[in-house]
Amino acid sequence: MAAKIKKGDTVVVLAGKDKGRTGSVLQVMPKEDKVLVEGVNVHARHRKPDQANPQGGIDRKPAPLHISNVAIAQDGKATRVRFEERDGKKVRVAVKTGEVI
């Protein structure tokens, strides 16, 4: 089945600690049904100083979210996506507005 959410899309989080926040999709992992969203679900990892990083410190990076917990954002609000054929091409269309994504 074709992916309804792709890299670079703006999405809104529907569930979890970051519910309501929006961000851009950095990576889609279709086999695991997960997505990485910029600035959302950020986890901190405390690092000891070592040869490569003598300062040590805290590494912050986004953790994957399940794809069912995000939706495409149109005008800052969540919308579902359907596929239509326009001008002989299969395109993604926002259900709420009818606009091509």
CSV table of C-alpha atoms in Angstrom, one decimal, residues 8 14 18 22 25 39 43 47 54 78 90-91 99:
chain,number,residue,atom,x,y,z
A,8,GLY,CA,9.2,16.2,4.7
A,14,LEU,CA,-2.5,12.9,18.0
A,18,ASP,CA,3.6,15.7,22.8
A,22,THR,CA,3.5,19.8,15.0
A,25,VAL,CA,8.9,14.2,9.3
A,39,GLY,CA,11.4,18.4,17.8
A,43,HIS,CA,14.9,11.8,24.4
A,47,ARG,CA,27.1,10.7,28.1
A,54,PRO,CA,36.0,14.8,26.0
A,78,ALA,CA,-5.1,17.1,11.5
A,90,LYS,CA,-2.1,9.1,-8.4
A,91,VAL,CA,-1.9,11.9,-5.8
A,99,GLU,CA,-6.3,20.0,-1.6
